[in-house]
Amino acid sequence: MATKQRWDDAHINSSSGGGGGGGGGGNGSAYTRLYTDENPATTIKGLGFKNKRIAQRTIQLTSQPGARYKQYFTIRAMRERVACHPHITQGMVEAMAVFDDWLQCYTEPSPHQLQEQKAEWDMFHKLCASDANKHSYGDNPTKDELRRAQHDLSNGQRLLIELIKSRNKHHLHDKEESELPFPLTSFVALFGGPGLHGYGKHTINIDDSRSEIHITSLDGLSELIGQSKTIKLALVDPLQIYIQYDRQKECCASVAVEQTSMPTLTSLWSKNSLVSTTKKLDTAACDPKGERDRKRNADCLKDSEDSTSWTCASCTFIHDKSKQFYLSCEVCGSQRISNGALNDASSNNRINNNK
């Protein structure tokens, strides 16, 4: 049976009166399983339809080994979520166009690809039968099951924040052993199954029953715990977080938080804190002179664009390249005057002398 037909059979309620597989939002079609996350131990985090970039990432993440068996179903689900959304944004429209292009170019897998997908299905069933997936739920979850799933996720977020805060009390480049209890169901609810995710990577070592989580950026952390909670942690990019998790003991064996710079007051109080921290303030955070002071005195430093040295207008002492950002004379302490202002002053003196 073709993949598209399998999707239609699994997701369109035949009793609703038909309707095409496009799911355009008419009353004729009812997609009954678009919004479920039934098996946390097999979930890939970071999929979505918020905008074009997220849609492209969704296609990339579902192209990885271990997720290809459900790629068509995942992308169709995302596409239909946009079509059925009550408040579609321009970003969602662009995301749907990305999904439509992919679906239009989709071809059925070859016999060799089908064999690979069968192996992925086998792994899927093993993960579903594991203890990590014991809080899964079926096609029609009860309120208690959904409440339990939400508790697992919120508890995982709380424990991750607790881990990071405990590391901030120590040196960021050190790796401290810890035994923080972390329920396996909360762990997979937060980090998903093994593979590449929007936040980074989850790998499993079968030999010693350990998982390793690698969060690759501040944006990745924000996807896990939310932007407001990430800002409160006062971290900056480049950021790397490594977590070693013992699945048998259900605890974090170790955690390492690595960043090459520390946050500044500017980054913490920026109008758009997260964007400024991750993209704009890395230079200021590492700069002992102070980015804010250089911007405030941009006129005084304008002449440094054309020259690596400057001359004091009062005592004529020449400051070399290593002192090109000084705001006052090293010898007499006079305030630095830009070349433009100095030239204007010289011109006025010549005019007065001619008179």
XYZ file of N, CA and C in Angstrom, residues 130-315:
558
model
N 10.152 -0.147 26.168
C 11.111 0.095 27.243
C 10.463 0.837 28.406
N 11.178 0.853 29.543
C 10.685 1.573 30.720
C 10.580 3.075 30.463
N 11.411 3.576 29.549
C 11.382 5.011 29.250
C 10.046 5.440 28.663
N 9.312 4.482 28.098
C 8.065 4.813 27.421
C 6.834 4.367 28.213
N 7.003 4.122 29.508
C 5.898 3.578 30.288
C 4.777 4.592 30.524
N 5.035 5.861 30.236
C 3.985 6.871 30.343
C 3.425 7.262 28.979
N 3.532 6.343 28.015
C 2.923 6.587 26.708
C 1.405 6.467 26.831
N 0.710 6.894 25.788
C -0.744 6.801 25.806
C -1.244 6.470 24.415
N -2.464 6.004 24.323
C -3.014 5.517 23.065
C -3.680 6.586 22.233
N -4.516 6.122 21.300
C -5.163 7.030 20.358
C -6.133 7.987 21.040
N -6.742 7.539 22.122
C -7.726 8.356 22.832
C -7.319 8.479 24.296
N -6.342 9.328 24.578
C -5.825 9.426 25.953
C -6.848 10.026 26.896
N -6.794 9.574 28.136
C -7.654 10.135 29.171
C -7.064 11.447 29.673
N -7.849 12.183 30.418
C -7.358 13.435 30.995
C -6.200 13.170 31.953
N -6.289 12.070 32.688
C -5.212 11.737 33.620
C -3.917 11.427 32.875
N -4.005 10.754 31.735
C -2.810 10.441 30.945
C -2.182 11.706 30.382
N -3.002 12.615 29.896
C -2.475 13.871 29.372
C -1.890 14.722 30.495
N -2.540 14.708 31.658
C -2.034 15.454 32.810
C -0.693 14.880 33.268
N -0.567 13.575 33.225
C 0.679 12.916 33.603
C 1.803 13.271 32.622
N 1.478 13.299 31.334
C 2.480 13.650 30.324
C 2.971 15.082 30.512
N 2.053 15.999 30.833
C 2.436 17.387 31.070
C 3.292 17.515 32.326
N 2.962 16.728 33.343
C 3.765 16.750 34.574
C 5.173 16.247 34.298
N 5.309 15.185 33.500
C 6.640 14.665 33.163
C 7.488 15.744 32.497
N 6.894 16.469 31.559
C 7.637 17.501 30.839
C 8.024 18.656 31.758
N 7.075 19.168 32.536
C 7.377 20.301 33.418
C 8.378 19.907 34.502
N 8.313 18.673 34.973
C 9.271 18.209 35.965
C 10.669 18.096 35.352
N 10.743 17.625 34.109
C 12.033 17.563 33.423
C 12.644 18.942 33.237
N 11.823 19.928 32.875
C 12.316 21.301 32.725
C 12.841 21.836 34.048
N 12.099 21.590 35.121
C 12.521 22.063 36.442
C 13.857 21.451 36.849
N 14.024 20.167 36.606
C 15.259 19.489 36.995
C 16.443 19.948 36.146
N 16.206 20.223 34.869
C 17.286 20.736 34.024
C 17.748 22.101 34.523
N 16.822 22.962 34.865
C 17.169 24.280 35.401
C 17.948 24.126 36.704
N 17.521 23.198 37.541
C 18.216 22.952 38.800
C 19.653 22.485 38.546
N 19.835 21.636 37.534
C 21.176 21.168 37.181
C 22.067 22.334 36.771
N 21.556 23.189 35.905
C 22.351 24.315 35.400
C 22.671 25.295 36.524
N 21.710 25.563 37.382
C 21.960 26.471 38.499
C 23.024 25.916 39.436
N 23.010 24.626 39.657
C 24.021 24.028 40.525
C 25.403 24.150 39.913
N 25.492 24.128 38.591
C 26.776 24.285 37.925
C 27.249 25.735 37.983
N 26.328 26.681 37.967
C 26.710 28.097 38.000
C 27.343 28.494 39.330
N 27.186 27.663 40.363
C 27.823 27.944 41.638
C 29.293 27.541 41.635
N 29.723 26.869 40.554
C 31.095 26.391 40.459
C 31.721 26.966 39.200
N 32.952 26.552 38.895
C 33.618 27.016 37.688
C 32.949 26.380 36.481
N 32.659 27.191 35.480
C 31.885 26.718 34.344
C 32.608 25.656 33.533
N 33.936 25.655 33.556
C 34.666 24.710 32.721
C 34.957 23.411 33.458
N 34.596 23.334 34.734
C 34.795 22.105 35.481
C 33.612 21.173 35.257
N 33.879 19.894 35.436
C 32.831 18.892 35.293
C 32.638 18.223 36.648
N 31.535 18.464 37.260
C 31.316 18.011 38.617
C 30.391 16.795 38.641
N 30.818 15.782 39.359
C 29.985 14.604 39.512
C 28.796 14.943 40.423
N 27.644 14.442 40.072
C 26.454 14.682 40.865
C 25.566 13.459 40.774
N 24.594 13.382 41.638
C 23.657 12.272 41.630
C 22.253 12.828 41.778
N 21.901 13.775 40.942
C 20.576 14.374 41.030
C 19.538 13.400 40.482
N 18.584 12.975 41.299
C 17.521 12.093 40.799
C 16.754 12.760 39.661
N 16.546 12.006 38.589
C 15.870 12.535 37.405
C 15.056 11.386 36.822
N 13.755 11.316 37.112
C 12.946 10.190 36.629
C 13.090 9.982 35.131
N 13.177 8.722 34.729
C 13.378 8.401 33.318
C 12.247 8.932 32.452
N 11.023 8.890 32.965
C 9.888 9.388 32.186
C 9.982 10.900 31.964
N 10.493 11.628 32.957
C 10.691 13.077 32.789
C 11.852 13.355 31.843
N 12.867 12.496 31.904
C 14.037 12.665 31.047
C 13.644 12.565 29.574
N 12.905 11.513 29.199
C 12.527 11.349 27.792
C 11.441 12.335 27.387
N 10.592 12.746 28.337
C 9.583 13.755 28.013
C 10.239 15.067 27.605
N 11.385 15.369 28.220
C 12.084 16.614 27.922
C 13.010 16.476 26.717
N 13.817 15.415 26.681
C 14.868 15.297 25.667
C 14.508 14.404 24.480
N 13.422 13.639 24.584
C 13.016 12.792 23.471
C 13.871 11.550 23.343
N 13.729 10.870 22.205
C 14.456 9.641 21.954
C 15.853 9.892 21.434
N 16.608 8.832 21.157
C 17.968 8.996 20.624
C 17.951 9.594 19.224
N 18.918 10.483 18.955
C 19.022 11.089 17.629
C 19.321 12.570 17.705
N 19.285 13.211 16.549
C 19.466 14.661 16.446
C 18.143 15.353 16.741
N 18.237 16.467 17.459
C 17.052 17.238 17.828
C 17.306 18.718 17.543
N 16.251 19.509 17.689
C 16.417 20.941 17.514
C 17.358 21.546 18.532
N 17.395 20.997 19.747
C 18.257 21.527 20.801
C 19.688 21.022 20.704
N 19.908 19.900 19.997
C 21.240 19.308 19.918
C 21.181 17.831 19.616
N 21.665 16.988 20.569
C 21.786 15.558 20.287
C 21.572 14.732 21.543
N 20.946 13.563 21.357
C 20.758 12.572 22.426
C 21.312 11.237 21.931
N 22.354 10.763 22.579
C 22.957 9.486 22.209
C 22.829 8.505 23.371
N 22.710 7.231 23.032
C 22.563 6.172 24.038
C 23.731 5.205 23.921
N 24.356 4.919 25.051
C 25.388 3.892 25.129
C 24.751 2.653 25.748
N 24.514 1.642 24.920
C 23.802 0.452 25.387
C 24.633 -0.326 26.398
N 25.966 -0.289 26.249
C 26.828 -1.109 27.100
C 26.730 -0.732 28.578
N 26.723 0.564 28.871
C 26.685 0.968 30.281
C 25.374 1.645 30.666
N 24.353 1.500 29.818
C 23.014 2.028 30.121
C 23.033 3.512 30.426
N 23.787 4.245 29.647
C 23.854 5.696 29.848
C 23.405 6.448 28.600
N 22.856 7.610 28.838
C 22.522 8.548 27.765
C 23.373 9.791 27.926
N 23.723 10.396 26.815
C 24.417 11.684 26.852
C 23.603 12.704 26.084
N 23.366 13.830 26.720
C 22.655 14.946 26.102
C 23.661 16.044 25.793
N 23.592 16.564 24.582
C 24.440 17.686 24.188
C 23.544 18.815 23.693
N 23.455 19.882 24.476
C 22.710 21.084 24.098
C 23.703 22.041 23.460
N 23.476 22.414 22.208
C 24.521 23.058 21.420
C 24.492 24.583 21.416
N 23.464 25.199 21.974
C 23.406 26.668 21.933
C 22.377 27.178 22.934
N 22.365 28.492 23.112
C 21.370 29.123 23.974
C 19.970 28.961 23.400
N 19.848 29.032 22.074
C 18.552 28.807 21.439
C 18.061 27.391 21.695
N 18.996 26.423 21.671
C 18.611 25.046 21.960
C 18.081 24.882 23.363
N 18.728 25.541 24.322
C 18.244 25.508 25.705
C 16.876 26.166 25.810
N 16.695 27.254 25.076
C 15.415 27.959 25.089
C 14.292 27.083 24.552
N 14.588 26.248 23.572
C 13.567 25.350 23.044
C 13.140 24.314 24.076
N 14.034 23.980 24.980
C 13.720 22.970 25.993
C 12.936 23.538 27.172
N 13.319 24.718 27.643
C 12.718 25.242 28.871
C 11.958 26.545 28.668
N 12.011 27.118 27.481
C 11.324 28.376 27.232
C 12.265 29.569 27.317
N 11.945 30.620 26.591
C 12.831 31.784 26.488
C 12.947 32.539 27.806
N 11.829 32.754 28.505
C 11.879 33.549 29.735
C 12.729 32.869 30.797
N 12.616 31.546 30.928
C 13.408 30.826 31.922
C 14.884 30.797 31.519
N 15.142 30.761 30.220
C 16.531 30.764 29.749
C 17.205 32.085 30.071
N 16.505 33.181 29.875
C 17.064 34.503 30.155
C 17.447 34.632 31.630
N 16.618 34.078 32.506
C 16.878 34.184 33.943
C 18.147 33.444 34.363
N 18.601 32.480 33.555
C 19.818 31.735 33.892
C 21.078 32.533 33.608
N 20.943 33.666 32.879
C 22.066 34.589 32.635
C 23.245 33.900 31.960
N 22.956 33.095 30.943
C 23.999 32.452 30.147
C 24.115 33.154 28.804
N 25.251 33.001 28.142
C 25.450 33.613 26.834
C 26.062 32.587 25.890
N 25.854 32.805 24.603
C 26.520 32.002 23.585
C 27.941 32.495 23.394
N 28.868 31.667 22.942
C 28.718 30.243 22.626
C 28.516 29.409 23.891
N 27.530 28.535 23.849
C 27.168 27.728 25.007
C 27.110 26.263 24.617
N 27.690 25.422 25.461
C 27.619 23.974 25.286
C 27.269 23.358 26.640
N 26.264 22.501 26.655
C 25.892 21.802 27.881
C 25.916 20.299 27.609
N 26.633 19.573 28.469
C 26.734 18.121 28.349
C 26.170 17.481 29.619
N 25.304 16.504 29.439
C 24.693 15.812 30.571
C 24.871 14.310 30.386
N 25.433 13.662 31.391
C 25.525 12.204 31.421
C 24.410 11.675 32.315
N 23.606 10.779 31.759
C 22.433 10.287 32.479
C 22.494 8.772 32.617
N 22.285 8.284 33.832
C 22.257 6.852 34.112
C 20.806 6.380 34.066
N 20.479 5.593 33.046
C 19.084 5.180 32.865
C 18.643 4.141 33.888
N 19.573 3.351 34.395
C 19.207 2.356 35.401
C 18.944 3.005 36.758
N 19.831 3.916 37.163
C 19.654 4.606 38.442
C 18.652 5.754 38.340
N 18.335 6.165 37.112
C 17.444 7.299 36.863
C 17.942 8.550 37.573
N 19.178 8.910 37.262
C 19.761 10.123 37.820
C 20.805 10.659 36.861
N 21.124 11.948 36.988
C 22.176 12.566 36.189
C 23.510 12.290 36.869
N 24.399 11.617 36.142
C 25.695 11.263 36.703
C 26.656 12.437 36.683
N 26.555 13.304 35.670
C 27.427 14.476 35.601
C 26.835 15.499 34.651
N 27.254 16.742 34.818
C 26.811 17.815 33.938
C 27.958 18.794 33.763
N 28.149 19.269 32.541
C 29.183 20.258 32.244
C 28.552 21.399 31.469
N 28.761 22.621 31.950
C 28.289 23.828 31.262
C 29.512 24.594 30.815
N 29.641 24.773 29.515
C 30.826 25.431 28.960
C 30.409 26.655 28.157
N 31.035 27.783 28.451
C 30.841 28.984 27.643
C 32.128 29.785 27.691
N 32.425 30.467 26.589
C 33.705 31.160 26.470
C 33.652 32.579 26.984
N 32.473 33.062 27.354
C 32.365 34.428 27.865
C 31.292 34.476 28.925
N 31.380 35.498 29.791
C 30.414 35.677 30.851
C 29.421 36.771 30.482
N 28.180 36.716 30.975
C 27.193 37.742 30.651
C 27.556 39.089 31.255
N 27.158 40.166 30.569
C 27.375 41.516 31.053
C 26.049 42.137 31.452
N 26.123 43.276 32.157
C 24.893 43.981 32.510
C 24.126 44.391 31.271
N 24.867 44.725 30.200
C 24.204 45.124 28.959
C 23.375 43.981 28.418
N 23.957 42.750 28.420
C 23.236 41.606 27.867
C 22.039 41.239 28.737
N 22.151 41.411 30.053
C 21.063 41.026 30.932
C 19.889 41.993 30.862
N 20.172 43.284 30.592
C 19.116 44.288 30.581
C 18.777 44.766 29.180
N 19.193 44.011 28.177
C 18.898 44.386 26.794
C 17.392 44.341 26.562
N 16.920 45.166 25.642
C 15.499 45.210 25.321
C 15.026 43.856 24.835
N 15.869 43.199 24.010
C 15.564 41.848 23.547
C 16.679 40.963 24.042
N 16.590 40.530 25.285
C 17.709 39.927 25.984
C 18.260 38.718 25.280
N 17.390 37.789 24.882
C 17.885 36.542 24.329
C 18.556 36.766 22.987
N 17.935 37.567 22.117
C 18.531 37.820 20.816
C 19.844 38.572 20.970
N 19.855 39.584 21.836
C 21.072 40.354 22.035
C 22.176 39.497 22.611
N 21.822 38.626 23.545
C 22.825 37.782 24.179
C 23.425 36.812 23.188
N 22.576 36.212 22.345
C 23.056 35.159 21.471
C 23.723 35.673 20.214
N 23.420 36.901 19.790
C 23.916 37.343 18.494
C 24.777 38.596 18.543
N 24.494 39.533 19.483
C 25.082 40.853 19.363
C 26.113 41.192 20.418
N 26.052 40.562 21.592
C 26.853 41.044 22.706
C 28.033 40.163 23.052
N 28.342 39.158 22.195
C 29.478 38.298 22.499
C 30.767 39.108 22.536
N 30.930 40.069 21.619
C 32.132 40.883 21.589
C 32.221 41.765 22.822
N 31.092 42.373 23.206
C 31.096 43.251 24.376
C 31.398 42.480 25.650
N 30.938 41.243 25.718
C 31.153 40.459 26.927
C 32.611 40.130 27.138
N 33.398 40.057 26.037
C 34.816 39.702 26.140
C 35.718 40.924 26.080
N 35.169 42.133 25.969
C 35.952 43.319 25.692
C 36.232 44.103 26.966
N 37.460 44.166 27.422
C 37.758 44.895 28.661
C 37.579 46.397 28.531
N 37.668 46.950 27.327
C 37.485 48.392 27.138
C 36.036 48.810 27.281
N 35.133 47.922 26.884
C 33.715 48.261 27.019
C 33.128 48.729 25.710
N 32.245 47.890 25.125
C 31.597 48.250 23.869
C 30.752 49.501 24.020
N 30.115 49.656 25.162
C 29.227 50.812 25.343
C 29.997 52.119 25.296
N 31.198 52.144 25.903
C 31.979 53.373 25.900
C 32.437 53.732 24.494
N 32.817 52.738 23.707
C 33.302 53.037 22.348
C 32.169 53.578 21.477
N 30.937 53.013 21.667
C 29.820 53.522 20.877
C 29.473 54.947 21.295
N 29.535 55.217 22.598
C 29.199 56.544 23.096
C 30.174 57.586 22.570
N 31.408 57.183 22.339
C 32.429 58.114 21.862
C 32.788 57.841 20.410
N 31.764 57.471 19.619
C 32.013 57.110 18.232
C 32.662 58.253 17.457
N 32.266 59.495 17.758
C 32.830 60.630 17.030
C 34.308 60.799 17.322
N 34.679 60.536 18.581
C 36.081 60.661 18.957
C 36.937 59.588 18.304
N 36.329 58.470 17.998
C 37.095 57.353 17.446
C 36.995 57.262 15.928
N 36.306 58.197 15.322
C 36.102 58.145 13.888
C 37.409 58.153 13.118
N 38.395 58.911 13.638
C 39.663 59.013 12.936
C 40.424 57.698 12.950
N 40.107 56.774 13.876
C 40.829 55.509 13.927
C 40.473 54.614 12.760
N 39.381 54.918 12.049
C 39.032 54.143 10.881
C 40.024 54.372 9.760
N 40.597 55.564 9.699
C 41.527 55.890 8.635
C 42.970 55.725 9.070
N 43.221 55.662 10.366
C 44.593 55.606 10.843
C 44.657 54.770 12.100
N 45.792 54.132 12.322
C 45.969 53.310 13.519
C 46.619 54.096 14.640
N 46.929 55.365 14.437
C 47.519 56.201 15.475
C 46.803 57.545 15.521
N 47.003 58.292 16.628
C 46.400 59.616 16.718
C 47.317 60.529 17.529
N 47.173 61.820 17.294
C 48.048 62.821 17.906
C 47.252 63.725 18.829
N 47.799 63.937 20.031
C 47.137 64.818 20.986
C 47.167 66.251 20.466
N 46.000 66.938 20.508
C 45.910 68.307 20.004
C 46.617 69.297 20.913
N 46.845 68.936 22.188
C 47.449 69.861 23.148
C 48.968 69.755 23.184
N 49.475 68.528 23.386
C 50.927 68.378 23.532
C 51.590 67.705 22.337
